[in-house]
Amino acid sequence: MLSLLLLFVDARYRYLESTRSALSILVSPIQRLATMPGVLWQQAGEFFVTQRSLVKESDALRLLHQHDAAQLLQLQALQLENRQLRNLAMLPPRATFSTQIAEVI
């Protein structure tokens, strides 16, 4: 009954607001300490999920790099072969073109 009376008086007349704020300051560190294991568990889970996704992304990028390196070697071999064929046919060298990377919006 006393707790219900205190709830009613506090809600109606705000007598205990200063007491509630003082108790809040005292209880706040205990609340943080109580929630810390859950927060740490969640952060550890997020860390491992992020770690796993970064490893997958790294593996995918490594495969892409290997594929691109193989294509670059093929291109270099074709350019050398093309140069040799032009020399044999006594054709002038092709004009080099400057390139610029752009993004289409």
PDB file of C-alpha atoms in Angstrom:
ATOM      1  CA  MET A   1       0.000   0.000   0.000  1.00  0.00           C
ATOM      2  CA  LEU A   2       2.814   2.341   0.921  1.00  0.00           C
ATOM      3  CA  SER A   3       4.502   1.854  -2.438  1.00  0.00           C
ATOM      4  CA  LEU A   4       1.242   2.557  -4.286  1.00  0.00           C
ATOM      5  CA  LEU A   5       0.728   5.686  -2.193  1.00  0.00           C
ATOM      6  CA  LEU A   6       4.292   6.843  -2.943  1.00  0.00           C
ATOM      7  CA  LEU A   7       3.742   6.184  -6.659  1.00  0.00           C
ATOM      8  CA  PHE A   8       0.550   8.208  -6.643  1.00  0.00           C
ATOM      9  CA  VAL A   9       2.037  11.112  -4.661  1.00  0.00           C
ATOM     10  CA  ASP A  10       5.128  11.189  -6.835  1.00  0.00           C
ATOM     11  CA  ALA A  11       3.149  11.074 -10.076  1.00  0.00           C
ATOM     12  CA  ARG A  12       0.744  13.733  -8.906  1.00  0.00           C
ATOM     13  CA  TYR A  13       2.908  16.206  -6.970  1.00  0.00           C
ATOM     14  CA  ARG A  14       6.489  15.353  -8.012  1.00  0.00           C
ATOM     15  CA  TYR A  15       7.741  15.300  -4.413  1.00  0.00           C
ATOM     16  CA  LEU A  16      10.251  12.515  -4.924  1.00  0.00           C
ATOM     17  CA  GLU A  17      11.849  13.729  -8.153  1.00  0.00           C
ATOM     18  CA  SER A  18      15.076  14.893  -6.466  1.00  0.00           C
ATOM     19  CA  THR A  19      15.279  11.637  -4.511  1.00  0.00           C
ATOM     20  CA  ARG A  20      14.724   9.639  -7.683  1.00  0.00           C
ATOM     21  CA  SER A  21      17.468  11.546  -9.537  1.00  0.00           C
ATOM     22  CA  ALA A  22      19.903  11.049  -6.626  1.00  0.00           C
ATOM     23  CA  LEU A  23      19.131   7.324  -6.522  1.00  0.00           C
ATOM     24  CA  SER A  24      19.525   7.177 -10.287  1.00  0.00           C
ATOM     25  CA  ILE A  25      23.045   8.573  -9.996  1.00  0.00           C
ATOM     26  CA  LEU A  26      23.908   5.963  -7.355  1.00  0.00           C
ATOM     27  CA  VAL A  27      22.336   3.024  -9.198  1.00  0.00           C
ATOM     28  CA  SER A  28      23.608   3.905 -12.683  1.00  0.00           C
ATOM     29  CA  PRO A  29      27.099   2.339 -12.260  1.00  0.00           C
ATOM     30  CA  ILE A  30      25.529  -0.846 -10.916  1.00  0.00           C
ATOM     31  CA  GLN A  31      23.175  -0.996 -13.907  1.00  0.00           C
ATOM     32  CA  ARG A  32      26.102  -0.555 -16.293  1.00  0.00           C
ATOM     33  CA  LEU A  33      28.045  -3.262 -14.528  1.00  0.00           C
ATOM     34  CA  ALA A  34      25.057  -5.598 -14.709  1.00  0.00           C
ATOM     35  CA  THR A  35      24.581  -5.031 -18.464  1.00  0.00           C
ATOM     36  CA  MET A  36      28.285  -5.253 -19.284  1.00  0.00           C
ATOM     37  CA  PRO A  37      28.427  -9.055 -19.867  1.00  0.00           C
ATOM     38  CA  GLY A  38      25.563  -8.853 -22.371  1.00  0.00           C
ATOM     39  CA  VAL A  39      27.140  -5.917 -24.173  1.00  0.00           C
ATOM     40  CA  LEU A  40      30.520  -7.645 -24.289  1.00  0.00           C
ATOM     41  CA  TRP A  41      28.908 -10.846 -25.568  1.00  0.00           C
ATOM     42  CA  GLN A  42      27.115  -8.907 -28.322  1.00  0.00           C
ATOM     43  CA  GLN A  43      30.291  -7.032 -29.317  1.00  0.00           C
ATOM     44  CA  ALA A  44      32.267 -10.278 -29.416  1.00  0.00           C
ATOM     45  CA  GLY A  45      29.608 -11.821 -31.659  1.00  0.00           C
ATOM     46  CA  GLU A  46      29.687  -8.816 -33.973  1.00  0.00           C
ATOM     47  CA  PHE A  47      33.481  -8.999 -34.069  1.00  0.00           C
ATOM     48  CA  PHE A  48      33.453 -12.622 -35.199  1.00  0.00           C
ATOM     49  CA  VAL A  49      30.717 -12.001 -37.774  1.00  0.00           C
ATOM     50  CA  THR A  50      32.696  -9.060 -39.153  1.00  0.00           C
ATOM     51  CA  GLN A  51      35.903 -11.107 -39.089  1.00  0.00           C
ATOM     52  CA  ARG A  52      34.238 -13.936 -41.010  1.00  0.00           C
ATOM     53  CA  SER A  53      32.821 -11.582 -43.645  1.00  0.00           C
ATOM     54  CA  LEU A  54      36.208  -9.867 -44.050  1.00  0.00           C
ATOM     55  CA  VAL A  55      37.928 -13.225 -44.554  1.00  0.00           C
ATOM     56  CA  LYS A  56      35.347 -14.171 -47.212  1.00  0.00           C
ATOM     57  CA  GLU A  57      35.770 -10.817 -48.929  1.00  0.00           C
ATOM     58  CA  SER A  58      39.557 -11.166 -48.819  1.00  0.00           C
ATOM     59  CA  ASP A  59      39.356 -14.636 -50.377  1.00  0.00           C
ATOM     60  CA  ALA A  60      37.060 -13.341 -53.127  1.00  0.00           C
ATOM     61  CA  LEU A  61      39.403 -10.428 -53.816  1.00  0.00           C
ATOM     62  CA  ARG A  62      42.400 -12.772 -53.893  1.00  0.00           C
ATOM     63  CA  LEU A  63      40.662 -14.949 -56.510  1.00  0.00           C
ATOM     64  CA  LEU A  64      39.739 -11.861 -58.514  1.00  0.00           C
ATOM     65  CA  HIS A  65      43.333 -10.651 -58.335  1.00  0.00           C
ATOM     66  CA  GLN A  66      44.618 -14.004 -59.591  1.00  0.00           C
ATOM     67  CA  HIS A  67      42.123 -13.921 -62.464  1.00  0.00           C
ATOM     68  CA  ASP A  68      43.069 -10.352 -63.360  1.00  0.00           C
ATOM     69  CA  ALA A  69      46.789 -11.190 -63.163  1.00  0.00           C
ATOM     70  CA  ALA A  70      46.262 -14.096 -65.579  1.00  0.00           C
ATOM     71  CA  GLN A  71      44.361 -11.821 -67.975  1.00  0.00           C
ATOM     72  CA  LEU A  72      47.147  -9.234 -67.742  1.00  0.00           C
ATOM     73  CA  LEU A  73      49.749 -11.866 -68.646  1.00  0.00           C
ATOM     74  CA  GLN A  74      47.625 -12.899 -71.641  1.00  0.00           C
ATOM     75  CA  LEU A  75      47.314  -9.269 -72.725  1.00  0.00           C
ATOM     76  CA  GLN A  76      51.049  -8.706 -72.442  1.00  0.00           C
ATOM     77  CA  ALA A  77      51.763 -11.859 -74.479  1.00  0.00           C
ATOM     78  CA  LEU A  78      49.263 -10.759 -77.149  1.00  0.00           C
ATOM     79  CA  GLN A  79      50.798  -7.295 -77.298  1.00  0.00           C
ATOM     80  CA  LEU A  80      54.271  -8.779 -77.745  1.00  0.00           C
ATOM     81  CA  GLU A  81      52.977 -11.138 -80.449  1.00  0.00           C
ATOM     82  CA  ASN A  82      51.194  -8.236 -82.134  1.00  0.00           C
ATOM     83  CA  ARG A  83      54.403  -6.169 -82.116  1.00  0.00           C
ATOM     84  CA  GLN A  84      56.359  -9.041 -83.595  1.00  0.00           C
ATOM     85  CA  LEU A  85      53.777  -9.572 -86.344  1.00  0.00           C
ATOM     86  CA  ARG A  86      53.784  -5.856 -87.181  1.00  0.00           C
ATOM     87  CA  ASN A  87      57.569  -5.918 -87.435  1.00  0.00           C
ATOM     88  CA  LEU A  88      57.433  -8.965 -89.738  1.00  0.00           C
ATOM     89  CA  ALA A  89      54.762  -7.312 -91.899  1.00  0.00           C
ATOM     90  CA  MET A  90      56.643  -3.990 -91.765  1.00  0.00           C
ATOM     91  CA  LEU A  91      53.575  -2.122 -90.529  1.00  0.00           C
ATOM     92  CA  PRO A  92      53.906   1.081 -88.528  1.00  0.00           C
ATOM     93  CA  PRO A  93      53.277   0.763 -84.794  1.00  0.00           C
ATOM     94  CA  ARG A  94      49.764   1.507 -83.622  1.00  0.00           C
ATOM     95  CA  ALA A  95      49.057   4.833 -82.013  1.00  0.00           C
ATOM     96  CA  THR A  96      48.804   4.643 -78.268  1.00  0.00           C
ATOM     97  CA  PHE A  97      45.629   5.906 -76.704  1.00  0.00           C
ATOM     98  CA  SER A  98      45.405   7.572 -73.352  1.00  0.00           C
ATOM     99  CA  THR A  99      42.782   6.146 -71.090  1.00  0.00           C
ATOM    100  CA  GLN A 100      40.797   7.609 -68.247  1.00  0.00           C
ATOM    101  CA  ILE A 101      38.543   5.778 -65.847  1.00  0.00           C
ATOM    102  CA  ALA A 102      35.073   7.276 -65.424  1.00  0.00           C
ATOM    103  CA  GLU A 103      31.899   6.324 -63.630  1.00  0.00           C
ATOM    104  CA  VAL A 104      28.575   6.593 -65.431  1.00  0.00           C
ATOM    105  CA  ILE A 105      25.957   8.136 -63.184  1.00  0.00           C
TER     106      ILE A 105
END
